[in-house]
Tab-separated table of C-alpha atoms in Angstrom:
chain	number	residue	atom	x	y	z
A	5	MET	CA	63.908	-118.560	-0.504
A	6	PRO	CA	62.745	-115.344	-2.817
A	7	ALA	CA	61.912	-112.544	-1.243
A	8	LEU	CA	58.051	-111.326	-0.322
A	9	SER	CA	57.525	-107.888	-2.611
A	10	ILE	CA	54.627	-106.251	-1.247
A	11	PRO	CA	51.974	-106.261	-4.423
A	12	GLN	CA	52.055	-103.230	-6.064
A	13	GLY	CA	48.112	-103.233	-5.317
A	14	LEU	CA	49.524	-102.134	-1.668
A	15	ARG	CA	52.313	-100.003	-2.466
A	16	ARG	CA	50.667	-96.913	-2.821
A	17	PRO	CA	48.445	-97.612	-0.365
A	18	ILE	CA	51.144	-97.752	2.686
A	19	LEU	CA	52.802	-95.314	1.084
A	20	GLY	CA	50.273	-93.274	1.677
A	21	GLN	CA	49.291	-94.291	5.570
A	22	ARG	CA	53.085	-93.167	6.535
A	23	ARG	CA	52.676	-89.905	4.347
A	24	ARG	CA	50.051	-89.079	6.908
A	25	ARG	CA	51.310	-89.945	10.098
A	26	PHE	CA	54.605	-88.108	9.567
A	27	CYS	CA	52.280	-85.409	8.349
A	28	ARG	CA	50.099	-85.217	11.629
A	29	GLN	CA	53.823	-86.324	13.284
A	30	LEU	CA	54.922	-83.016	11.989
A	31	LEU	CA	52.020	-81.139	12.885
A	32	ILE	CA	51.670	-82.447	16.540
A	33	SER	CA	55.730	-81.145	17.062
A	34	SER	CA	55.478	-77.871	15.708
A	35	LEU	CA	52.150	-77.244	17.468
A	36	CYS	CA	54.266	-78.069	21.025
A	37	LEU	CA	56.977	-75.896	19.661
A	38	LEU	CA	54.712	-73.020	19.451
A	39	LEU	CA	53.154	-73.366	22.326
A	40	LEU	CA	56.220	-73.607	24.448
A	41	TYR	CA	57.625	-70.692	22.528
A	42	GLY	CA	56.512	-67.756	24.831
A	43	PRO	CA	56.782	-69.399	27.825
A	44	LEU	CA	60.178	-70.468	27.314
A	45	ASN	CA	61.402	-66.976	25.948
A	46	LEU	CA	60.032	-65.750	28.382
A	47	ALA	CA	61.948	-67.508	30.990
A	48	ILE	CA	65.322	-66.788	29.457
A	49	ALA	CA	64.238	-62.886	29.722
A	50	HIS	CA	63.698	-63.498	33.094
A	51	LEU	CA	66.607	-64.757	33.596
A	52	LEU	CA	68.857	-62.820	31.470
A	53	TRP	CA	66.451	-59.223	33.022
A	54	PRO	CA	65.767	-60.269	36.502
A	55	GLN	CA	65.434	-56.254	37.549
A	56	PRO	CA	62.100	-54.687	35.373
A	57	ASP	CA	63.270	-51.207	33.447
A	58	GLY	CA	59.637	-50.168	32.394
A	59	ILE	CA	56.089	-50.442	34.425
A	60	LEU	CA	52.675	-50.862	31.858
A	61	VAL	CA	49.509	-50.925	33.265
A	62	LEU	CA	45.657	-51.770	31.879
A	63	GLY	CA	43.964	-48.715	32.201
A	64	GLY	CA	41.103	-48.055	32.713
A	65	GLN	CA	39.688	-47.911	36.146
A	66	PRO	CA	41.786	-45.558	38.900
A	67	HIS	CA	43.094	-48.181	41.579
A	68	ARG	CA	45.612	-49.712	38.977
A	69	GLU	CA	46.629	-46.036	37.763
A	70	ALA	CA	47.307	-45.207	41.685
A	71	VAL	CA	49.110	-48.677	42.335
A	72	ALA	CA	51.184	-47.734	38.964
A	73	ALA	CA	51.407	-44.191	40.089
A	74	ARG	CA	53.329	-46.211	44.113
A	75	LEU	CA	55.280	-47.909	41.964
A	76	ALA	CA	56.649	-45.349	40.312
A	77	ARG	CA	56.945	-43.469	43.152
A	78	LEU	CA	58.906	-46.264	44.973
A	79	GLN	CA	60.981	-47.098	41.329
A	80	PRO	CA	61.835	-42.881	40.026
A	81	ASP	CA	63.843	-45.067	37.685
A	82	LEU	CA	61.516	-46.325	35.338
A	83	HIS	CA	59.073	-45.324	32.901
A	84	VAL	CA	55.429	-45.530	33.107
A	85	TRP	CA	52.688	-46.523	29.856
A	86	SER	CA	49.554	-46.285	30.679
A	87	SER	CA	47.720	-48.656	28.259
A	88	SER	CA	43.860	-46.999	27.019
A	89	GLY	CA	43.688	-45.591	30.470
A	90	LEU	CA	42.058	-42.991	31.757
A	91	GLY	CA	41.930	-40.151	30.492
A	92	PRO	CA	44.895	-36.968	30.710
A	93	GLU	CA	42.391	-34.969	33.020
A	94	GLN	CA	42.029	-37.757	35.243
A	95	ALA	CA	45.304	-40.094	35.037
A	96	TYR	CA	47.620	-37.214	35.718
A	97	PRO	CA	46.367	-36.409	38.426
A	98	ILE	CA	47.106	-38.678	40.451
A	99	PHE	CA	50.561	-39.371	39.136
A	100	ASP	CA	50.673	-35.178	39.793
A	101	ALA	CA	49.880	-36.188	44.050
A	102	LEU	CA	52.014	-38.904	44.535
A	103	GLY	CA	55.631	-36.584	42.968
A	104	VAL	CA	55.570	-38.159	39.807
A	105	GLY	CA	56.745	-36.579	36.345
A	106	ARG	CA	55.008	-36.299	33.576
A	107	ASP	CA	57.681	-36.914	31.169
A	108	ARG	CA	57.752	-40.552	32.824
A	109	ILE	CA	54.852	-41.398	31.956
A	110	THR	CA	53.443	-42.046	28.049
A	111	LEU	CA	49.521	-42.458	28.024
A	112	ASP	CA	48.591	-44.098	25.568
A	113	TYR	CA	45.139	-44.740	23.618
A	114	GLN	CA	45.651	-47.400	21.043
A	115	ALA	CA	44.580	-50.511	22.520
A	116	VAL	CA	40.553	-51.851	22.200
A	117	ASP	CA	40.876	-54.474	24.576
A	118	THR	CA	42.912	-55.954	26.355
A	119	VAL	CA	44.897	-58.545	23.875
A	120	THR	CA	45.018	-54.725	22.140
A	121	ASN	CA	46.859	-53.622	25.183
A	122	PHE	CA	49.699	-55.659	24.641
A	123	THR	CA	50.153	-56.160	20.975
A	124	THR	CA	50.163	-52.304	20.691
A	125	LEU	CA	52.575	-51.947	22.458
A	126	VAL	CA	55.069	-54.452	22.381
A	127	LYS	CA	57.389	-52.916	18.963
A	128	THR	CA	58.256	-49.633	21.061
A	129	PHE	CA	59.031	-51.693	23.923
A	130	GLN	CA	61.244	-53.470	21.885
A	131	ARG	CA	62.346	-50.223	20.496
A	132	GLN	CA	62.942	-48.616	23.253
A	133	HIS	CA	64.825	-51.474	24.806
A	134	VAL	CA	62.562	-52.347	27.635
A	135	ARG	CA	63.109	-55.537	29.025
A	136	HIS	CA	61.049	-56.240	31.874
A	137	LEU	CA	58.191	-54.843	32.427
A	138	TYR	CA	56.241	-54.491	35.591
A	139	LEU	CA	52.023	-55.625	34.973
A	140	VAL	CA	50.004	-53.520	36.773
A	141	THR	CA	45.873	-54.383	36.543
A	142	SER	CA	43.046	-54.916	38.793
A	143	ASP	CA	43.269	-58.739	40.863
A	144	TYR	CA	40.769	-59.791	39.054
A	145	HIS	CA	41.905	-59.251	35.369
A	146	MET	CA	45.825	-60.450	36.185
A	147	PRO	CA	44.830	-63.964	35.527
A	148	ARG	CA	44.406	-63.317	31.953
A	149	ALA	CA	46.858	-60.419	31.763
A	150	ARG	CA	49.548	-62.736	32.856
A	151	ALA	CA	47.870	-65.529	29.813
A	152	ILE	CA	48.372	-62.830	26.999
A	153	ALA	CA	51.552	-61.729	28.190
A	154	THR	CA	53.204	-64.790	28.510
A	155	VAL	CA	52.422	-65.834	24.256
A	156	ILE	CA	52.479	-61.250	23.507
A	157	LEU	CA	55.732	-60.594	25.548
A	158	GLY	CA	57.285	-63.666	26.461
A	159	SER	CA	57.449	-64.137	22.182
A	160	HIS	CA	59.476	-60.905	22.441
A	161	ARG	CA	61.157	-62.440	24.951
A	162	ILE	CA	60.086	-59.448	27.236
A	163	ALA	CA	59.675	-60.129	30.611
A	164	PHE	CA	57.190	-59.355	33.301
A	165	THR	CA	56.144	-59.350	37.058
A	166	PRO	CA	52.229	-59.246	38.127
A	167	ILE	CA	51.949	-56.079	40.407
A	168	PRO	CA	47.709	-56.419	41.452
A	169	ALA	CA	45.513	-54.051	42.521
A	170	PRO	CA	43.617	-54.991	45.081
A	171	SER	CA	39.254	-54.681	43.836
A	172	LEU	CA	36.530	-57.051	44.326
A	173	LYS	CA	35.102	-58.196	41.583
A	174	PRO	CA	34.965	-61.841	41.007
A	175	ALA	CA	38.023	-63.956	38.930
A	176	GLU	CA	37.073	-64.026	35.445
A	177	SER	CA	35.958	-67.138	32.894
A	178	SER	CA	38.712	-69.471	31.983
A	179	LEU	CA	36.668	-69.612	28.802
A	180	ARG	CA	37.687	-65.179	28.359
A	181	ILE	CA	40.914	-66.812	29.227
A	182	CYS	CA	40.876	-68.937	26.812
A	183	ARG	CA	40.038	-66.672	24.050
A	184	ASP	CA	42.141	-64.801	24.783
A	185	ILE	CA	45.062	-66.713	24.943
A	186	LEU	CA	44.125	-68.249	21.237
A	187	ARG	CA	44.036	-64.923	20.000
A	188	ALA	CA	47.035	-64.027	21.404
A	189	TRP	CA	48.679	-66.857	19.399
A	190	LEU	CA	46.613	-65.346	16.598
A	191	TRP	CA	48.545	-62.024	16.422
A	192	CYS	CA	52.211	-63.813	16.749
A	193	THR	CA	52.175	-65.764	14.399
A	194	THR	CA	49.089	-63.904	11.676
A	195	GLY	CA	50.063	-60.487	12.515
A	196	TRP	CA	46.358	-59.827	13.495
A	197	SER	CA	44.604	-59.505	17.128
A	198	GLY	CA	41.303	-61.103	15.816
A	199	ALA	CA	39.581	-57.814	18.511
A	200	ALA	CA	37.009	-57.282	15.219
A	201	LEU	CA	35.499	-60.330	17.043
A	202	ARG	CA	35.694	-61.022	20.225
A	203	ASN	CA	32.087	-58.928	21.254
A	204	GLY	CA	30.783	-61.171	19.517
A	205	TRP	CA	32.769	-64.948	20.575
A	206	LEU	CA	32.655	-63.620	24.445
A	207	PRO	CA	32.056	-60.463	26.667
């Protein structure tokens, strides 16, 4: 009995369908790996470096610096980075009052928003071999900060332990969190944080 053969005219559509199916599967697999990259590296970092060796405060409100200062007093070996927080004339007295030396504090003003709080300092943490950070910010802001940190710090295998500063503000919207997760992945893949678009995207 003669073997069945695919007519020449049908071979190209079938090959095209297989190629499209393969490309689609490759794209889905790549996206899954990308989405898991930060969380997986974060989990590894927590196993390798369970104890924090630095403090990062997402500044801007005095109660955040106050919580960071109290934490620094309890952890005298840890350096403090304040990202775009209070000016020196406001920030230093908060730490001075609790006996935290100014040589232990870096006031950094590069960041313009929460995503750039992390993107502007993550290379510094790597250079200084900081592997696990206490992350200090307001309680209402912590879900967004944690989501961004999972992507940016996690992708650089830097662990973090959240320390929420109590406030009376309501939690931020899921839309803002999703927006900044996308911006964090954009920075990880292209080096661009999308900060120029943030005001037109969501307040």
